Coordinates of C-alpha atoms and ligand atoms in Angstrom, one line a residue:
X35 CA 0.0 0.0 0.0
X36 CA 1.5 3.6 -1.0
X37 CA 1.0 6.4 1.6
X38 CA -0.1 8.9 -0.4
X39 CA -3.9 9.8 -0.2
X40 CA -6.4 9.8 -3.4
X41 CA -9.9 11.4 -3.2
X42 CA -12.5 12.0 -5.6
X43 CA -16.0 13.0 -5.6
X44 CA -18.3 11.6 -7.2
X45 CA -21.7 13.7 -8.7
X46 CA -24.9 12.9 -7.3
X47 CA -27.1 13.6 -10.3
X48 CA -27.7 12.0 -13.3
X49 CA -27.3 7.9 -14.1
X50 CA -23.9 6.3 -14.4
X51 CA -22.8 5.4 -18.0
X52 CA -20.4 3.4 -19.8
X53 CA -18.2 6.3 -20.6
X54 CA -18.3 6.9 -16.5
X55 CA -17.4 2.9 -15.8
X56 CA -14.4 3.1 -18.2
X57 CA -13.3 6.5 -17.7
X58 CA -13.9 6.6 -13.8
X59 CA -15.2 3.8 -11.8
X60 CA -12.6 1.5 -13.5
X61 CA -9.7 3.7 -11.6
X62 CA -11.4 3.8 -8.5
X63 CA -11.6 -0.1 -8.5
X64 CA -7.8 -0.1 -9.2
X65 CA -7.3 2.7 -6.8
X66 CA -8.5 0.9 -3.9
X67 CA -6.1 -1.4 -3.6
X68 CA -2.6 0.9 -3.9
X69 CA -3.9 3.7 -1.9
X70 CA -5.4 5.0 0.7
X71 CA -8.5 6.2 -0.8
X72 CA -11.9 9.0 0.5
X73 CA -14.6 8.6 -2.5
X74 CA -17.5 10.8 -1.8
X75 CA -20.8 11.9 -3.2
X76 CA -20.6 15.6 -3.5
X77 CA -24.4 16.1 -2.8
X78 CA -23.5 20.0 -1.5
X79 CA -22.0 20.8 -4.4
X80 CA -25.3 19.7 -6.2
X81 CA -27.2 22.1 -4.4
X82 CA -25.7 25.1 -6.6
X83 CA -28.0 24.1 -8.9
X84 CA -31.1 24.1 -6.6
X85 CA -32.2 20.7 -7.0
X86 CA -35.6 19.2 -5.5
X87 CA -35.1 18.0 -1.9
X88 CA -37.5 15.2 -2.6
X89 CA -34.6 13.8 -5.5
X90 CA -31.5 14.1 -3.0
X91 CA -31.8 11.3 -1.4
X92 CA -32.9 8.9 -4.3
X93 CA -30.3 10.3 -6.3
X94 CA -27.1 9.8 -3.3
X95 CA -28.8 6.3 -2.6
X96 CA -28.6 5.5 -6.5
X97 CA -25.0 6.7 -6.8
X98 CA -23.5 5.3 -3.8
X99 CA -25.1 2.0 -5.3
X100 CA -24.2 1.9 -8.7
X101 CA -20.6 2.2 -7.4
X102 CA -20.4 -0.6 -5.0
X103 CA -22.0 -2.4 -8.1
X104 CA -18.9 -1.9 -9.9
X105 CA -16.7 -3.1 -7.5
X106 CA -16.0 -0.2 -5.2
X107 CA -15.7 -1.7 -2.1
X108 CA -16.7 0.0 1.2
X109 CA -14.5 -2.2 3.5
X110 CA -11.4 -1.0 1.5
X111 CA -12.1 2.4 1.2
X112 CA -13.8 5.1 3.0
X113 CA -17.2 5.9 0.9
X114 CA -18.8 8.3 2.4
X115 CA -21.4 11.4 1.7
X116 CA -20.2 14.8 1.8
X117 CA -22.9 16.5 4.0
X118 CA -22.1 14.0 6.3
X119 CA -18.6 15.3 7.4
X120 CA -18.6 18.8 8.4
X121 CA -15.1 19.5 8.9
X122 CA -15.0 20.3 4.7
X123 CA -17.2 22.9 5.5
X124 CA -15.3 24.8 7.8
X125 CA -12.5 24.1 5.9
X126 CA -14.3 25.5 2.5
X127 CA -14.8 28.3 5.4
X128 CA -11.5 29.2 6.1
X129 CA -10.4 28.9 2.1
X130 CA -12.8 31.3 0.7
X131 CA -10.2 33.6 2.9
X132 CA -7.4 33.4 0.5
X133 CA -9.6 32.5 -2.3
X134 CA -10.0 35.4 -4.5
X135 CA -12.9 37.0 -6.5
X136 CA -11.4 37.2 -10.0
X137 CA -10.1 34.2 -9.7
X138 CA -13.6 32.3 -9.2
X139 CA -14.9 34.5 -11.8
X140 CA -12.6 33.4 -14.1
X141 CA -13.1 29.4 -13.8
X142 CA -14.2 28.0 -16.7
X143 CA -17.3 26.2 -15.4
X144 CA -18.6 29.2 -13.6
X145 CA -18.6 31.2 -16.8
X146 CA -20.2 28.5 -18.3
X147 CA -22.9 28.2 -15.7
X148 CA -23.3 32.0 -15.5
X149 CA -24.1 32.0 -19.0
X150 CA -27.0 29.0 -19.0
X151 CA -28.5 29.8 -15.6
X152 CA -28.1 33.7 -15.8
X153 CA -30.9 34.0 -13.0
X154 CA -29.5 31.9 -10.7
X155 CA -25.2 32.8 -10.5
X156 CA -25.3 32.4 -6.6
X157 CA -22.3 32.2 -4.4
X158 CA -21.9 28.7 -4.0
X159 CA -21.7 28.5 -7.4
X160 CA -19.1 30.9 -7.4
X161 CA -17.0 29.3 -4.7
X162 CA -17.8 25.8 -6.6
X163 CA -14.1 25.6 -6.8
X164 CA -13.4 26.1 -2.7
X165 CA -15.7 23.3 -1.6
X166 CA -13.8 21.3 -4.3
X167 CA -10.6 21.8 -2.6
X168 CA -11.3 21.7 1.1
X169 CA -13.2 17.8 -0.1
X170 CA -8.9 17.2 -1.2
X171 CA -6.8 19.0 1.0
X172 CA -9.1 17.9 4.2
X173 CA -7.8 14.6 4.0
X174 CA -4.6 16.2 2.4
X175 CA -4.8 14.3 -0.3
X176 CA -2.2 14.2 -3.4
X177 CA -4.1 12.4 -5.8
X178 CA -7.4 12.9 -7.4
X179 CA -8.2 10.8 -9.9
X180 CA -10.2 13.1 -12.4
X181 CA -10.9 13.8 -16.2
X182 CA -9.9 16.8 -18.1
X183 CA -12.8 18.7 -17.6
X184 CA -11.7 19.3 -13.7
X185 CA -8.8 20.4 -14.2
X186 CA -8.9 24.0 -13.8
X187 CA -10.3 22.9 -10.3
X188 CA -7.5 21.2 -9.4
X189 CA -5.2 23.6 -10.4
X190 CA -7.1 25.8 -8.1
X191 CA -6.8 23.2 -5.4
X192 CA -3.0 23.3 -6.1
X193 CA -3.4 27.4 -5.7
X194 CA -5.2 27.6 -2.7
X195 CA -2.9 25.0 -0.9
X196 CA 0.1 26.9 -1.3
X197 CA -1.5 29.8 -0.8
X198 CA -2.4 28.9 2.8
X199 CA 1.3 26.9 3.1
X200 CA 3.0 30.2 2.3
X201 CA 0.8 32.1 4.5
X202 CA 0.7 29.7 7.9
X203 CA 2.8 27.7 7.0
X204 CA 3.8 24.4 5.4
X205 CA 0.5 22.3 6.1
X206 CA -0.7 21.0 3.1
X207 CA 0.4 18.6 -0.6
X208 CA -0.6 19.9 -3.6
X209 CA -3.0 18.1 -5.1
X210 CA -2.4 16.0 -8.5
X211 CA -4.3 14.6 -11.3
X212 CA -4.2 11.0 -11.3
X213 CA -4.8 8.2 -13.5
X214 CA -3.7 4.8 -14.1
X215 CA -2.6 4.4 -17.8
X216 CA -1.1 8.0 -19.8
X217 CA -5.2 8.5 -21.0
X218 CA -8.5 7.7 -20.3
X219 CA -10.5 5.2 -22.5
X220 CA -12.5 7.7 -23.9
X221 CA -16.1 5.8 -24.8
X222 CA -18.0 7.1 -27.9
X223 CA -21.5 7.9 -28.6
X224 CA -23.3 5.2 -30.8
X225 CA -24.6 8.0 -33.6
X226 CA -20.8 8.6 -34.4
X227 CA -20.8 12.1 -32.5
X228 CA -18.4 12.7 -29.5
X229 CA -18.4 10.7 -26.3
X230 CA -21.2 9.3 -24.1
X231 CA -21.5 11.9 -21.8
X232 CA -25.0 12.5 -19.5
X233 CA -25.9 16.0 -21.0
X234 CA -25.9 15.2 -24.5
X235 CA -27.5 12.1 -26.8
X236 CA -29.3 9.6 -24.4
X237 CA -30.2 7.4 -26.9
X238 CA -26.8 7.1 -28.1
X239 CA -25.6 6.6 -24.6
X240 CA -25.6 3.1 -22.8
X241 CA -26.4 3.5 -19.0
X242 CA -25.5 0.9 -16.2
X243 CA -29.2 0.8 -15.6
X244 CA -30.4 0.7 -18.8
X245 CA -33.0 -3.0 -19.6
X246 CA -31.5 -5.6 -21.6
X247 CA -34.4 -4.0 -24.5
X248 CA -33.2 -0.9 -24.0
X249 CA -29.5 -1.8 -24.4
X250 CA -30.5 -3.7 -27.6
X251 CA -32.2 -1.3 -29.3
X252 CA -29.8 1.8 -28.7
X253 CA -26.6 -1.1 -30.4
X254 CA -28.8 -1.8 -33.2
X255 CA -29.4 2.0 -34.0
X256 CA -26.0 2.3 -34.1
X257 CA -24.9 4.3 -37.2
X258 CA -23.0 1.8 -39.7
X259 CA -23.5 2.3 -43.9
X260 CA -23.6 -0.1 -47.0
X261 CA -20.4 -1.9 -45.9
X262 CA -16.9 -1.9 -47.4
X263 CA -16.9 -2.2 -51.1
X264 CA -12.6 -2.8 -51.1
X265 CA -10.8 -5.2 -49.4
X266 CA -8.6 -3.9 -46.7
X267 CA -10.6 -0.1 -46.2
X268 CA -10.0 2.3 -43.8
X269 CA -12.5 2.1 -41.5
X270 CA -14.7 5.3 -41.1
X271 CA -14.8 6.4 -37.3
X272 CA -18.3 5.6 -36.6
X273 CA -17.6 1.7 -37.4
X274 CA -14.4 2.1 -35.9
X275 CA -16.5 3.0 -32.7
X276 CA -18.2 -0.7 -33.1
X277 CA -15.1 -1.6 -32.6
X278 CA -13.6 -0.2 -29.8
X279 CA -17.1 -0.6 -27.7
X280 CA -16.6 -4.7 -29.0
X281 CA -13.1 -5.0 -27.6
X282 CA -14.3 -3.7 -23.8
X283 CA -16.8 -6.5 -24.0
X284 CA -16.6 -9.1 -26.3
X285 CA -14.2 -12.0 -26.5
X286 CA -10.9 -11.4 -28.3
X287 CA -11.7 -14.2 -30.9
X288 CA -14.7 -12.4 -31.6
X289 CA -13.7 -9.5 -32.3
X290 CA -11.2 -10.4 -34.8
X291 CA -13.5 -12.5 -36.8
X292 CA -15.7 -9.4 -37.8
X293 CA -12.0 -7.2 -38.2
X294 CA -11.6 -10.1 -40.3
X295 CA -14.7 -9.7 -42.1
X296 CA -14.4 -6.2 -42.3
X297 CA -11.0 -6.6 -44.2
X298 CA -12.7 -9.6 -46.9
X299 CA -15.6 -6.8 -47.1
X300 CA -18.2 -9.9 -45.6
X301 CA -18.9 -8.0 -42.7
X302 CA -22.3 -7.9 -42.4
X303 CA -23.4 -4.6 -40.1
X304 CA -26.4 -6.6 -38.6
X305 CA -24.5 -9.5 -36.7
X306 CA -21.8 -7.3 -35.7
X307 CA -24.3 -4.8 -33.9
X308 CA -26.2 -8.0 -32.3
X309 CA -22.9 -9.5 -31.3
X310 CA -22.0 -6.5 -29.7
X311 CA -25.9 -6.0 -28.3
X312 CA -25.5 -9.8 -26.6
X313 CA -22.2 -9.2 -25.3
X314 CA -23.1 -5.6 -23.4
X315 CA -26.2 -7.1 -22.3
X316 CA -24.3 -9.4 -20.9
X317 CA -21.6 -6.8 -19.7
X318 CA -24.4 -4.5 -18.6
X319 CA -27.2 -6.4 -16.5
X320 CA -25.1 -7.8 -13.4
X321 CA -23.9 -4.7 -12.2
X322 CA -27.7 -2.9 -12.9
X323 CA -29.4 -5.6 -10.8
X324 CA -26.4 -5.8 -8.2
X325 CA -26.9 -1.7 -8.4
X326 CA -30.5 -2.0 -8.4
X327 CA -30.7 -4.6 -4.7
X328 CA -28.4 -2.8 -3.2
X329 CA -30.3 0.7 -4.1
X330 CA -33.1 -0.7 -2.0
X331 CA -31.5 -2.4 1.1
X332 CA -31.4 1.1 3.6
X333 CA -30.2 -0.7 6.2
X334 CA -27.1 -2.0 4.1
X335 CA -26.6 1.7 3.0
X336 CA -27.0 3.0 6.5
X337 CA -24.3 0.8 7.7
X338 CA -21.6 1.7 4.9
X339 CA -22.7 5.5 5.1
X340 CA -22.0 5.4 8.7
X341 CA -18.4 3.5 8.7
X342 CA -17.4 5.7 5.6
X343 CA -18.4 8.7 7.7
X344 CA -16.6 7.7 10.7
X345 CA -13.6 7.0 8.6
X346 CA -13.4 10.4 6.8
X347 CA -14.2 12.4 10.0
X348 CA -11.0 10.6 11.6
X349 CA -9.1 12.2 9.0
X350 CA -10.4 15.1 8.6
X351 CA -10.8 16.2 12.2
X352 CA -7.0 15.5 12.3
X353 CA -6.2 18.3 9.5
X354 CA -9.0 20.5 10.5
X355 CA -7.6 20.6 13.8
X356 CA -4.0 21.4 11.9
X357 CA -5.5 24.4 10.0
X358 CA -7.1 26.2 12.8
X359 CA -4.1 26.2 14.7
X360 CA -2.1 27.2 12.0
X361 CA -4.5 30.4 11.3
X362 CA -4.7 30.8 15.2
X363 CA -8.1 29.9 16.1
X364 CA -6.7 27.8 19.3
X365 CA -7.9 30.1 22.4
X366 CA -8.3 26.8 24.7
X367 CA -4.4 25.7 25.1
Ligands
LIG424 N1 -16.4 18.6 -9.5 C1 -16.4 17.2 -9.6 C2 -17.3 16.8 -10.9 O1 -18.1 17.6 -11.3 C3 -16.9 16.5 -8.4 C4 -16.1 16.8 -7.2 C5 -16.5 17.5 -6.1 C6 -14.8 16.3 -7.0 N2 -15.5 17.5 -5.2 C7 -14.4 16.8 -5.7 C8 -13.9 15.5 -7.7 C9 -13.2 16.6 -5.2 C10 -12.6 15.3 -7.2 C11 -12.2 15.8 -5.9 O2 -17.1 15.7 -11.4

């Protein structure tokens, strides 16, 4: 076991996909047994959003589920939810001290939110990027393992850390991207466009709960054309998607049989997509009815909840403890 610490949070809305299982929840799962690791749901950092209160608690039971489902384990690792540890925030507290208004004004994602929700810009969205790095630096973590798209939070992590070491003193790692392999698998859409991703095309996005229908019918609309007309053609991306979707979950032999055929030009579109439908079927519906019994046993969830809270407040209280001191809000010793 390394000693250096990994956190991540993990969203509370929206379903888990494929592109989240290869991308994500496949490092977690490889995390977990290197490192020291805090996984989260970041259910306060929903709440810039103003979500119903009737959907937060289906939604954190959903998500804490659909991980264990994919192999997180709770005994390993401390899985916990963020509202549940309320040292992160005091520390997001004491951060928005030395974390400065143009700065948060600048980030990427607030821009970006600023501009779609216009009548809702509230400060919480504004300080997104605070909470973000008290949930790292309050277990002083050095690795999170994220994709691109947080990395401008990270980099403000990094800030703010040395920003407080310079200032109180050295306290605090910076914080580092962290991945197994140089890239993430990136998984693409099945109509030939971008990557499955939760905001854009559903039907062109396998989900973890998706029925074994559902993930039939979404593989046979795959886009594919009349077929190669010369031997050995380059294939165009949107087959070449087929592909790479086939080699996550179909046997090796298969695969190269209908490379094979694609090379003789006797591929035949059909029986490649329902090879591909069978195999992620079969891929697919363990971890949705593993995701789906465990989604419904509270008392199960209760009990990891708890022991991933008592875990992360160990930690935490240790380095909040560290902090306050260092600022000089110790007026008891
Ligand atoms: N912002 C992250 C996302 O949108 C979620 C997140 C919240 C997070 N706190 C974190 C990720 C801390 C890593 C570390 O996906």
């Amino acid at each position: 076991m390394n000693k250096e610490i990994v956190v991540s949070g993990i969203r509370s809305t929206g379903f888990l996909h494929l592109g989240n299982y290869f991308g994500a929840i496949r490092n977690y799962v490889r995390m977990q047994e290197e490192y020291p690791c805090y996984f989260f749901v970041a259910d306060y950092h929903s709440l810039t959003t103003h979500p119903d209160p009737a959907l937060l608690k289906p939604n954190v039971y959903r998500v804490l589920a659909e991980n264990i489902a994919c192999g997180l384990d709770p005994e390993k690792v401390a899985l916990y939810v963020q509202s549940d540890v309320p040292e992160i925030p005091e520390l997001y507290l004491m951060l928005n001290m030395l974390a400065y208004k143009g700065e948060l004004e600048k980030t990427a994602s607030f821009k970006d939110k600023a501009r779609t929700q216009p009548d809702n810009v509230n400060a919480g969205l504004l300080t997104y990027p605070t909470l973000m790095a008290a949930d790292i630096l309050i277990h002083k973590a050095s690795y999170v393992p994220v994709g691109k798209d947080q990395e401008q939070h990270l980099e403000m992590a990094r800030n703010f850390a040395q920003r407080f070491n310079h200032r109180y003193g050295e306290t605090f790692p910076e914080p580092h991207p962290f991945n197994f392999g140089s890239d993430l698998v990136k998984i693409p859409s099945l109509d030939g466009t971008g990557k499955m991703s939760k905001s854009e095309n559903e039907n062109a996005t396998l989900y973890l709960a998706d029925t074994d229908e559902v993930i039939r019918k979404k593989v046979m609309k795959a886009k594919t054309d009349q077929g190669p007309t010369e031997v050995n053609s380059v294939m165009p991306d949107y087959i070449e998607n087929i592909f790479l979707l086939m080699r996550l979950v179909s046997e090796a032999d298969v695969v190269k049989k209908f490379e094979k055929d694609f090379s003789e030009c006797t591929i035949r579109y059909g029986d490649l997509k329902k090879q591909l439908a069978e195999d992620m079927v079969r891929f697919i519906s363990p971890i949705r009815e593993k995701a789906e019994s465990i989604r419904h046993d509270h008392v199960y969830l209760h009990k990891i909840m708890k022991a991933g809270q008592e875990k992360a407040r160990e930690s935490a209280s240790k380095v909040l403890s560290e902090a306050r001191r260092r600022m000089g809000i110790n007026f008891y010793c």
